[in-house]
């Protein structure tokens, strides 16, 4: 996993609530068996509209998505995270995320940051006034900064463990495999009636 | 200390707990399907890792499978590749697979319970958000992403942050014609699509206790639509009666020992939930959605709401956007909405009781000329049972299409899709924009409302026929 420390980029303001993972990437785009190439499906239905915010030339190359509340609800498809990453996003800011999407994003190195809706509104205003506004997502200090003289400079919460994992770019499986003995010990005490699939 | 059901199951699966880290939980059953697993198996291959417990893992083909001509190769080459990839992965890693055409093939959340693999007190995961279905047995069951699928394949564990707990208590008795689907749609409308965020919901109360296992699965299935990580119902005699004699249920002395343990799986008196919600079953009526998220629903007796009358600006904007997409005008009585397609099926309502309920309404009647009705059993076993009862004949005689098992039009990864602008009454779980096909418009309903709507051509309950 790519490390995440401090990222600065331009932003896309997505003024919509309840953007479920079917909107982020519709099911027909989930058929690839690789982890790449999903950018084609990102917001596919909406991108068919020429004036959709992602299609506007002033937001080309943006890497921070500033979304409305309840971003990433619904289906567990991790393809939603891959589609955002494949497109070039490194961070998504919202006042609330779907639980599974949030979990998936933090496993895969897409930093999802929870900010008060009032801050999201200020970021939308800044970015709409000047799409070239750089937005910095600083995981080391756990702060988001944007605008002239850091017009927005706010803290965000992320637990120490997840932050450490992202800063180091560590994959969970490797960490868990350090505890193989504990897993084997647990397995010795499982109830004998528990089902097996064989 | 008094504990909730969810806390008991959690505590019984902690492999390792350390300060400042997530708990490492053991996973008793891992269900796998073709859409969310290819990258996970590829990850194992690249790292040279085996599947730790193939004997606790089972795979099926469900999302992509056509519901016609299933013994021929899948026409869509990309779908075919995904299914063939699962077959290769299952073979390479020693995982049991039920492919298309197999007697046990079906939707992953239908076959687990049907085989008796889902049991009380277990941890069950799958790369699919509707894994919450299995909570109907008092299991802690939740959907995971592909990175976590790989993690479970490699280690049979998952690092998890503890959930909060929420009680949804449904008191009293349901009126005739009101079903589990109406309960859960009403719950979601009440608490909202983020109402359960971060929580495991435990459904309790007299109305829940009175439900069959299949009805309980319908309720737990849609916990994710309320934003919850999982839904659970404490096991009881209804649960044990459902399980006894199933292929993977314990037998003999093991059965007795298991039941003795399962009886301890209930929330202790005095245990505290982080949040509690109460509904009166007697006040519920057939419920349908009018918008593009499952929280945008109302009783069938109501009219399409007016966004302008909504106080919350975010809710107002979402409702206005939804009505534009759904092509509905505020104030339109829901019963006046015409549909083009009726879909009966999915992991929410594709079980034998759902098909029986729909067939009873359809029996001796005809699907309206303007309507296409698709009936898709949740599994090949459900299909077999329905045919043994003659339900296929009832549906066909009425003009409905009787199909093979799979996820089908719930998400349209196979050819079963709505055309742009088409409107459906669907027993599935998500009315998201384009969910059933690009530009398609979905109203979520119970099997009873689906069948009555198919006859009438407009949203209807059996009482309207």
XYZ file of C-alpha atoms in Angstrom:
663
model
C 0.000 0.000 0.000
C 1.222 3.483 -0.875
C 2.064 5.570 2.202
C -0.069 8.594 3.018
C 1.601 11.439 4.882
C 0.731 14.914 3.606
C -1.119 15.415 0.340
C -1.822 18.696 -1.437
C -3.959 18.912 -4.547
C -6.918 20.668 -6.094
C -10.417 19.602 -5.177
C -13.750 18.697 -6.725
C -16.873 19.928 -4.920
C -19.561 17.220 -5.104
C -22.734 18.825 -3.800
C -24.832 15.703 -3.256
C -25.845 13.710 -0.202
C -26.212 9.929 0.061
C -23.871 9.161 -2.818
C -24.079 5.367 -2.566
C -21.446 3.034 -3.988
C -23.781 2.176 -6.898
C -23.423 5.850 -7.933
C -19.656 5.807 -7.379
C -19.400 2.777 -9.666
C -22.437 1.003 -11.148
C -22.554 -2.798 -10.977
C -21.925 -3.330 -14.687
C -18.412 -1.923 -14.168
C -17.536 -4.464 -11.462
C -16.710 -7.314 -13.793
C -12.961 -6.794 -14.112
C -10.788 -9.247 -12.211
C -7.900 -6.760 -11.767
C -7.484 -3.874 -9.322
C -6.969 -1.294 -12.049
C -8.956 0.302 -14.835
C -12.015 1.124 -12.739
C -11.753 4.883 -13.435
C -13.997 4.332 -16.488
C -16.865 3.439 -14.197
C -16.389 6.259 -11.680
C -19.715 8.139 -11.378
C -20.476 6.653 -14.806
C -24.134 7.690 -14.993
C -23.436 11.261 -13.923
C -20.355 11.652 -16.110
C -22.606 11.124 -19.131
C -23.932 14.640 -18.346
C -21.539 17.258 -19.808
C -22.000 19.717 -16.937
C -21.330 17.157 -14.172
C -18.705 18.666 -11.903
C -16.061 16.038 -12.702
C -16.346 16.867 -16.416
C -15.556 20.539 -15.982
C -12.097 21.441 -17.306
C -11.293 23.581 -14.248
C -11.388 20.407 -12.099
C -9.134 18.319 -14.337
C -6.345 16.719 -12.338
C -8.028 17.207 -8.973
C -7.078 14.701 -6.278
C -9.315 15.630 -3.327
C -13.061 14.991 -3.428
C -15.213 17.160 -1.167
C -18.551 15.331 -0.870
C -21.913 15.779 0.819
C -23.048 13.760 3.843
C -23.394 9.944 3.775
C -20.861 9.352 1.029
C -20.292 5.679 0.165
C -23.404 4.088 1.636
C -24.761 0.789 0.318
C -22.876 -2.004 -1.383
C -19.579 -3.250 0.061
C -17.844 -3.126 -3.346
C -14.223 -2.077 -2.802
C -14.288 -1.239 -6.509
C -15.684 2.134 -5.352
C -12.377 2.835 -3.614
C -10.364 1.559 -6.581
C -12.396 3.675 -9.024
C -11.678 6.825 -7.006
C -7.990 5.928 -6.682
C -7.620 4.852 -10.321
C -9.119 8.207 -11.336
C -6.507 10.003 -9.255
C -8.182 10.804 -5.935
C -6.042 10.470 -2.802
C -8.556 11.761 -0.248
C -12.309 12.198 0.204
C -13.770 14.695 2.688
C -17.355 14.377 3.964
C -19.347 14.908 7.142
C -20.352 11.224 7.205
C -19.370 8.041 5.370
C -20.943 4.618 4.913
C -19.170 2.266 7.351
C -18.023 -0.389 4.898
C -16.796 2.150 2.350
C -14.843 3.945 5.063
C -13.255 0.693 6.189
C -12.347 -0.235 2.622
C -10.846 3.180 1.899
C -8.605 3.146 4.950
C -7.434 -0.388 4.140
C -6.481 0.681 0.641
C -4.809 4.012 1.320
C -7.586 6.342 0.159
C -7.822 8.742 3.101
C -11.427 9.446 4.081
C -11.658 12.436 6.380
C -14.714 13.291 8.474
C -15.248 17.044 8.820
C -18.221 19.033 10.116
C -20.750 19.858 7.377
C -20.071 23.535 8.040
C -16.397 23.013 7.071
C -17.442 21.075 3.962
C -19.634 24.060 2.977
C -16.685 26.446 3.420
C -14.476 24.197 1.287
C -17.163 24.041 -1.393
C -17.379 27.847 -1.417
C -13.587 28.234 -1.638
C -13.167 25.691 -4.413
C -16.128 26.983 -6.401
C -14.777 30.543 -6.160
C -11.339 29.386 -7.299
C -10.980 25.821 -8.587
C -7.188 26.165 -8.398
C -7.346 26.437 -4.599
C -4.895 23.898 -3.163
C -6.330 21.679 -0.421
C -3.891 19.977 1.925
C -4.770 16.814 3.810
C -2.109 16.438 6.474
C -2.283 13.031 8.115
C 0.826 13.674 10.211
C -0.832 16.601 11.997
C -4.383 15.374 11.340
C -5.428 18.690 9.780
C -7.033 19.922 6.569
C -5.865 23.285 5.214
C -7.079 25.262 2.218
C -7.233 28.739 0.776
C -5.403 32.020 1.043
C -3.515 32.207 4.362
C -5.102 28.875 5.325
C -8.639 30.279 5.325
C -9.642 26.775 6.319
C -7.369 25.091 8.859
C -9.202 22.453 10.830
C -8.316 19.296 12.758
C -9.812 15.885 12.024
C -9.978 12.693 14.010
C -8.479 9.384 13.026
C -7.476 6.695 15.501
C -3.748 6.302 16.157
C -3.598 2.745 14.877
C -5.119 3.502 11.470
C -3.028 6.659 11.153
C 0.142 4.703 11.872
C -0.796 2.026 9.345
C -1.433 4.646 6.636
C 1.700 6.648 7.426
C 3.782 3.478 7.183
C 1.839 2.049 4.243
C 1.428 -1.266 6.102
C -0.877 -4.023 4.943
C -3.127 -5.609 7.549
C -2.450 -9.184 6.516
C 1.239 -8.903 7.248
C 0.448 -7.443 10.676
C -2.042 -10.208 11.498
C 0.301 -12.975 10.381
C 2.578 -11.952 13.265
C -0.123 -13.455 15.498
C -0.437 -16.855 13.841
C 0.209 -18.588 17.161
C -2.723 -16.829 18.793
C -4.941 -17.838 15.871
C -3.854 -21.470 16.131
C -4.447 -21.387 19.890
C -7.953 -19.993 19.361
C -8.672 -22.740 16.835
C -7.784 -25.431 19.371
C -10.704 -24.335 21.555
C -13.473 -23.909 19.004
C -16.636 -25.914 19.700
C -16.662 -29.315 18.008
C -20.184 -28.845 16.615
C -19.269 -25.771 14.564
C -19.889 -26.473 10.884
C -17.320 -27.028 8.164
C -18.027 -26.712 4.480
C -16.437 -30.034 3.564
C -21.666 -7.526 33.625
C -24.893 -7.678 31.630
C -24.149 -7.935 27.910
C -26.100 -7.652 24.688
C -26.334 -10.538 22.225
C -23.894 -8.800 19.865
C -21.358 -8.306 22.662
C -21.558 -11.971 23.669
C -20.846 -13.173 20.149
C -18.061 -10.619 19.732
C -16.400 -11.581 23.007
C -16.508 -15.278 22.102
C -14.436 -14.606 18.966
C -11.591 -12.431 20.220
C -8.300 -14.004 19.176
C -6.260 -11.099 20.425
C -6.943 -7.823 22.161
C -4.304 -5.136 22.641
C -4.508 -1.575 23.894
C -4.843 0.931 21.073
C -5.449 -1.716 18.399
C -8.593 -3.191 16.875
C -9.689 -6.567 18.265
C -8.617 -9.514 16.146
C -11.790 -11.585 15.606
C -12.012 -15.195 14.479
C -14.322 -15.831 11.513
C -16.389 -19.041 11.605
C -17.769 -18.926 8.074
C -16.567 -17.101 4.961
C -18.941 -16.940 2.000
C -17.441 -16.084 -1.367
C -18.902 -15.035 -4.725
C -17.423 -14.097 -8.073
C -17.605 -10.286 -7.943
C -15.669 -9.357 -4.816
C -13.167 -12.218 -4.678
C -10.912 -12.244 -7.795
C -8.543 -9.532 -6.551
C -8.382 -11.223 -3.133
C -7.286 -14.582 -4.553
C -4.840 -12.766 -6.828
C -3.385 -11.081 -3.733
C -2.830 -14.487 -2.117
C -1.177 -15.777 -5.263
C 1.202 -12.805 -5.451
C 2.178 -13.233 -1.801
C 2.413 -17.027 -2.052
C -0.168 -17.497 0.689
C -2.668 -20.378 0.953
C -6.272 -20.168 2.151
C -5.887 -20.880 5.860
C -9.244 -22.641 6.323
C -10.821 -23.784 3.069
C -13.052 -25.938 5.289
C -14.672 -22.765 6.675
C -15.069 -21.227 3.223
C -17.729 -21.775 0.563
C -18.246 -20.158 -2.825
C -21.173 -19.760 -5.180
C -21.901 -18.026 -8.460
C -24.758 -15.568 -8.100
C -24.270 -11.926 -9.156
C -23.415 -12.413 -12.849
C -25.367 -15.540 -13.616
C -28.006 -15.395 -16.344
C -31.433 -16.658 -15.335
C -32.078 -18.214 -18.755
C -30.051 -20.851 -20.611
C -27.753 -21.471 -17.661
C -26.212 -24.582 -19.115
C -24.776 -22.608 -22.038
C -21.654 -20.451 -21.626
C -22.428 -16.919 -20.365
C -22.850 -14.680 -23.422
C -21.263 -11.581 -21.863
C -17.515 -12.281 -22.118
C -16.626 -10.106 -19.107
C -19.192 -11.833 -16.869
C -17.984 -15.173 -18.156
C -14.374 -14.320 -17.305
C -15.372 -13.341 -13.772
C -17.234 -16.607 -13.218
C -14.417 -18.646 -14.773
C -11.930 -16.824 -12.552
C -13.881 -17.940 -9.478
C -13.881 -21.520 -10.751
C -10.121 -21.455 -11.209
C -9.558 -19.826 -7.827
C -11.825 -22.304 -6.024
C -10.020 -25.173 -7.706
C -6.495 -23.791 -7.103
C -7.137 -22.977 -3.440
C -9.338 -25.953 -2.548
C -12.547 -24.041 -1.851
C -15.944 -25.741 -2.275
C -17.885 -24.089 -5.091
C -21.488 -24.359 -6.236
C -21.385 -23.324 -9.893
C -24.268 -22.560 -12.219
C -26.356 -25.643 -12.797
C -25.411 -27.212 -9.441
C -28.331 -28.259 -7.212
C -26.999 -26.102 -4.327
C -26.196 -23.007 -6.414
C -27.947 -19.789 -5.489
C -27.558 -16.396 -3.903
C -24.859 -16.608 -1.271
C -27.207 -15.399 1.503
C -29.875 -17.909 0.563
C -27.637 -20.972 0.396
C -25.756 -20.447 3.692
C -28.890 -20.753 5.848
C -30.400 -23.375 3.565
C -27.391 -25.675 4.010
C -27.438 -25.157 7.769
C -24.000 -23.496 7.597
C -25.303 -20.344 9.255
C -25.818 -21.052 12.949
C -26.392 -19.022 16.112
C -23.407 -17.389 17.751
C -21.148 -17.646 14.709
C -19.204 -14.905 12.978
C -20.065 -14.877 9.277
C -18.530 -12.623 6.634
C -18.781 -12.182 2.895
C -17.664 -9.567 0.413
C -21.250 -8.422 0.187
C -23.120 -5.916 2.312
C -26.223 -8.111 2.606
C -24.280 -10.585 4.730
C -26.310 -9.021 7.541
C -29.019 -11.527 6.468
C -27.355 -14.274 8.516
C -27.881 -12.267 11.710
C -31.429 -13.659 11.710
C -29.910 -16.751 13.392
C -28.184 -14.772 16.140
C -24.921 -14.815 14.211
C -22.719 -11.716 13.975
C -22.640 -11.353 10.210
C -21.299 -8.443 8.249
C -20.258 -7.390 4.777
C -16.597 -6.722 4.022
C -14.509 -5.324 1.185
C -12.153 -7.266 -1.045
C -9.046 -6.389 1.014
C -10.800 -7.963 3.993
C -11.833 -10.973 1.904
C -8.142 -11.530 1.239
C -7.403 -11.031 4.929
C -9.950 -13.661 5.955
C -8.774 -16.094 3.282
C -5.189 -15.725 4.530
C -5.776 -15.658 8.288
C -9.420 -16.646 9.051
C -9.535 -13.489 11.190
C -10.286 -9.797 10.843
C -9.064 -6.819 12.856
C -12.254 -4.983 13.795
C -13.136 -1.891 15.785
C -15.925 -2.558 18.242
C -19.444 -1.673 17.132
C -22.022 0.282 19.068
C -25.313 -1.478 19.803
C -28.850 -0.473 18.941
C -32.161 -2.079 19.862
C -35.067 -1.891 17.431
C -38.089 -3.196 19.304
C -41.273 -3.956 17.384
C -44.107 -4.402 19.874
C -47.535 -5.899 19.252
C -48.808 -7.906 16.302
C -48.781 -7.163 12.575
C -52.119 -6.703 10.841
C -52.978 -9.150 8.028
C -51.255 -8.246 4.762
C -48.365 -6.547 6.565
C -45.025 -8.346 6.339
C -41.403 -8.334 7.460
C -40.511 -6.204 4.422
C -42.956 -3.538 5.575
C -41.394 -3.594 9.051
C -37.871 -3.035 7.773
C -38.869 -0.385 5.218
C -40.710 1.457 8.007
C -37.666 1.149 10.308
C -35.371 2.597 7.634
C -37.806 5.448 6.882
C -37.927 6.194 10.608
C -34.221 6.154 11.464
C -32.830 7.070 8.023
C -30.138 5.496 5.862
C -27.458 6.567 8.341
C -29.552 5.828 11.453
C -27.700 2.632 12.243
C -24.229 3.884 11.315
C -21.532 2.223 13.401
C -24.102 0.032 15.151
C -25.145 -3.575 15.261
C -28.943 -3.575 15.423
C -30.742 -6.188 17.507
C -34.389 -6.616 16.460
C -36.576 -7.529 19.421
C -40.148 -7.553 20.605
C -43.304 -9.570 20.161
C -43.712 -8.888 16.434
C -40.156 -10.086 15.711
C -40.544 -13.224 17.855
C -43.679 -14.104 15.880
C -41.820 -14.051 12.546
C -40.609 -17.144 10.674
C -36.869 -17.545 10.023
C -37.287 -16.433 6.423
C -39.123 -13.273 7.488
C -36.377 -12.599 10.058
C -33.812 -12.910 7.274
C -35.686 -10.261 5.261
C -35.414 -7.883 8.215
C -31.760 -8.512 9.026
C -30.898 -8.391 5.302
C -31.801 -4.716 5.044
C -29.944 -3.609 8.200
C -27.278 -2.242 5.865
C -29.925 -0.021 4.241
C -30.336 1.582 7.671
C -26.573 2.161 7.667
C -25.896 -0.553 10.267
C -22.943 -2.919 10.102
C -25.102 -5.881 11.075
C -28.534 -6.898 12.289
C -29.271 -9.713 14.742
C -32.187 -11.580 16.243
C -31.721 -13.780 19.297
C -32.136 -17.480 18.459
C -35.194 -19.287 19.813
C -37.276 -22.398 19.135
C -38.190 -21.032 15.686
C -34.464 -20.879 14.874
C -33.724 -24.365 16.197
C -36.699 -25.885 14.336
C -35.448 -24.304 11.100
C -31.925 -25.637 11.601
C -32.606 -29.167 12.804
C -31.866 -31.753 10.139
C -30.195 -29.374 7.671
C -27.082 -30.819 5.976
C -24.511 -28.954 8.111
C -26.486 -28.624 11.355
C -25.049 -30.479 14.370
C -26.425 -33.966 14.974
C -27.024 -36.224 17.996
C -25.164 -35.191 21.133
C -23.586 -32.281 19.255
C -27.074 -30.942 18.524
C -28.005 -30.998 22.218
C -24.767 -29.306 23.232
C -25.208 -26.705 20.540
C -28.798 -25.903 21.503
C -27.792 -25.581 25.163
C -25.196 -22.990 24.138
C -27.485 -21.249 21.675
C -30.071 -20.714 24.427
C -27.542 -18.507 26.254
C -27.350 -16.219 23.215
C -29.748 -13.509 24.284
C -29.303 -10.009 25.598
C -29.064 -10.119 29.392
C -31.699 -8.323 31.422
C -30.307 -4.911 32.266
C -27.827 -4.807 29.392
C -27.650 -1.333 27.918
C -27.884 -0.473 24.231
C -26.264 2.688 22.913
C -29.521 3.541 21.172
C -33.099 2.244 21.304
C -35.978 2.634 18.850
C -39.516 1.327 19.369
C -42.219 0.673 16.752
C -45.796 -0.507 17.175
C -46.498 -3.338 14.718
C -50.238 -2.627 14.764
C -49.608 0.820 13.268
C -47.716 -0.556 10.253
C -49.230 -1.025 6.805
C -47.833 -2.014 3.395
C -44.876 0.246 2.749
C -43.257 1.320 -0.527
C -40.405 3.622 -1.500
C -40.903 6.701 -3.666
C -37.293 7.948 -3.882
C -33.761 6.821 -4.655
C -32.585 5.671 -1.253
C -34.314 3.064 0.923
C -35.143 5.654 3.584
C -37.352 7.528 1.129
C -40.466 5.422 1.726
C -44.056 5.824 2.858
C -47.173 3.747 3.505
C -48.915 2.742 0.273
C -51.915 4.766 1.458
C -49.864 7.967 1.305
C -48.897 10.292 -1.544
C -45.530 11.317 -2.972
C -44.222 13.875 -0.458
C -43.507 17.496 -1.256
C -39.807 18.330 -0.836
C -40.756 21.960 -0.152
C -42.473 20.825 3.047
C -39.254 19.247 4.393
C -37.516 21.263 7.089
C -34.011 19.845 6.719
C -32.217 21.412 3.694
C -30.161 18.291 2.886
C -33.258 16.082 3.042
C -35.192 18.591 0.912
C -32.476 18.694 -1.773
C -32.178 14.890 -1.775
C -35.966 14.494 -2.118
C -36.174 17.004 -4.972
C -33.325 15.251 -6.797
C -34.969 11.856 -6.190
C -38.360 12.976 -7.512
C -36.750 14.412 -10.640
C -34.981 11.094 -11.246
C -38.119 9.083 -10.458
C -40.264 11.401 -12.629
C -42.833 11.812 -9.861
C -44.845 14.885 -8.882
C -45.408 15.765 -5.214
C -48.925 14.906 -4.053
C -49.419 11.978 -6.465
C -51.129 9.141 -4.575
C -48.664 6.224 -4.502
C -51.452 3.915 -5.726
C -51.619 5.895 -8.992
C -48.034 5.097 -9.972
C -47.895 2.694 -12.952
C -45.041 0.225 -13.278
C -43.582 -1.582 -16.291
C -41.794 -4.393 -14.500
C -42.331 -6.411 -11.334
C -39.360 -8.287 -9.897
C -39.835 -10.967 -7.240
C -36.532 -12.323 -5.973
C -33.163 -11.350 -4.365
C -31.497 -12.163 -1.048
C -34.181 -10.013 0.589
C -37.276 -11.763 -0.756
C -36.276 -14.717 -2.931
C -37.046 -17.546 -0.495
C -39.832 -20.108 -0.661
C -42.186 -18.224 1.673
C -41.792 -15.101 -0.479
C -42.649 -17.043 -3.622
C -45.630 -18.678 -1.894
C -46.935 -15.294 -0.757
C -46.647 -13.815 -4.253
C -48.161 -16.941 -5.859
C -51.186 -16.849 -3.548
C -51.991 -13.334 -4.758
C -51.402 -14.182 -8.421
C -53.262 -17.506 -8.384
C -56.215 -17.407 -10.787
C -55.378 -13.839 -11.839
C -53.397 -12.394 -14.715
C -50.415 -10.070 -14.871
C -51.583 -6.774 -16.432
C -50.847 -6.480 -20.168
C -48.618 -3.467 -19.575
C -46.447 -5.310 -17.037
C -43.536 -7.736 -17.343
C -43.213 -9.885 -14.203
C -39.996 -11.739 -13.425
C -39.889 -14.373 -10.686
C -36.342 -15.404 -9.770
C -35.892 -17.973 -6.996
C -33.067 -17.236 -4.557
C -31.511 -20.656 -5.070
C -31.898 -23.826 -7.101
C -33.300 -25.539 -3.983
C -35.931 -22.817 -3.654
C -36.736 -23.283 -7.332
C -37.042 -27.040 -6.884
C -39.314 -26.636 -3.843
C -41.495 -24.053 -5.614
C -41.891 -26.377 -8.590
C -42.792 -29.272 -6.300
C -45.575 -27.058 -4.936
C -46.696 -26.021 -8.422
C -45.880 -22.339 -7.869
C -44.116 -22.117 -11.233
C -47.369 -23.170 -12.893
C -49.274 -20.473 -11.006
C -46.824 -17.752 -12.063
C -46.649 -18.907 -15.669
C -50.423 -19.243 -15.978
C -50.712 -15.619 -14.861
C -48.215 -14.524 -17.502
C -45.113 -14.140 -15.323
C -41.647 -15.357 -16.330
C -40.211 -18.173 -14.193
C -36.405 -18.052 -14.129
C -33.280 -19.764 -12.805
C -31.668 -18.749 -9.482
C -29.409 -15.738 -8.952
C -29.194 -12.074 -7.952
C -30.710 -11.089 -11.282
C -32.511 -7.755 -11.496
C -31.662 -6.723 -7.941
C -28.526 -5.197 -9.408
C -28.599 -6.041 -13.106
C -25.103 -7.503 -13.493
C -26.683 -10.124 -15.749
C -29.047 -9.424 -18.687
C -32.042 -8.867 -16.335
C -32.137 -5.066 -16.319
C -34.580 -2.197 -16.562
C -34.386 -0.092 -19.718
C -33.808 3.671 -19.265
C -36.971 5.289 -17.896
C -38.594 1.954 -17.017
C -40.252 1.707 -13.611
C -40.281 -1.369 -11.395
C -41.925 -2.635 -8.252
C -39.176 -4.779 -6.814
C -38.877 -7.043 -3.774
C -35.137 -6.310 -3.657
C -33.288 -4.000 -1.293
C -31.993 -0.920 -3.134
C -33.793 1.777 -5.090
C -30.575 3.644 -5.915
C -30.370 5.511 -9.216
C -29.610 3.038 -11.980
C -29.371 0.082 -9.601
C -31.592 -2.162 -11.746
C -30.327 -0.756 -15.045
C -29.126 2.637 -16.228
C -31.987 5.142 -15.980
C -34.297 2.561 -14.346
C -36.667 3.636 -11.555
C -37.244 1.325 -8.598
C -39.976 1.121 -5.969
C -39.109 -1.305 -3.169
C -42.054 -3.423 -2.055
C -42.980 -6.682 -0.292
C -43.786 -9.844 -2.289
C -47.503 -9.287 -1.565
C -47.423 -5.741 -2.937
C -45.275 -6.880 -5.877
C -47.816 -9.510 -6.893
C -50.831 -7.217 -6.456
C -49.016 -4.511 -8.448
C -48.318 -6.974 -11.262
C -52.050 -7.690 -11.541
C -53.203 -4.109 -11.254
C -50.412 -2.378 -13.191
C -50.174 0.308 -10.522
C -48.723 0.086 -7.005
C -51.273 -1.949 -5.047
C -51.754 -4.292 -2.117
C -53.735 -7.551 -2.312
C -56.643 -5.760 -0.580
C -56.972 -3.540 -3.684
C -57.696 -6.468 -5.998
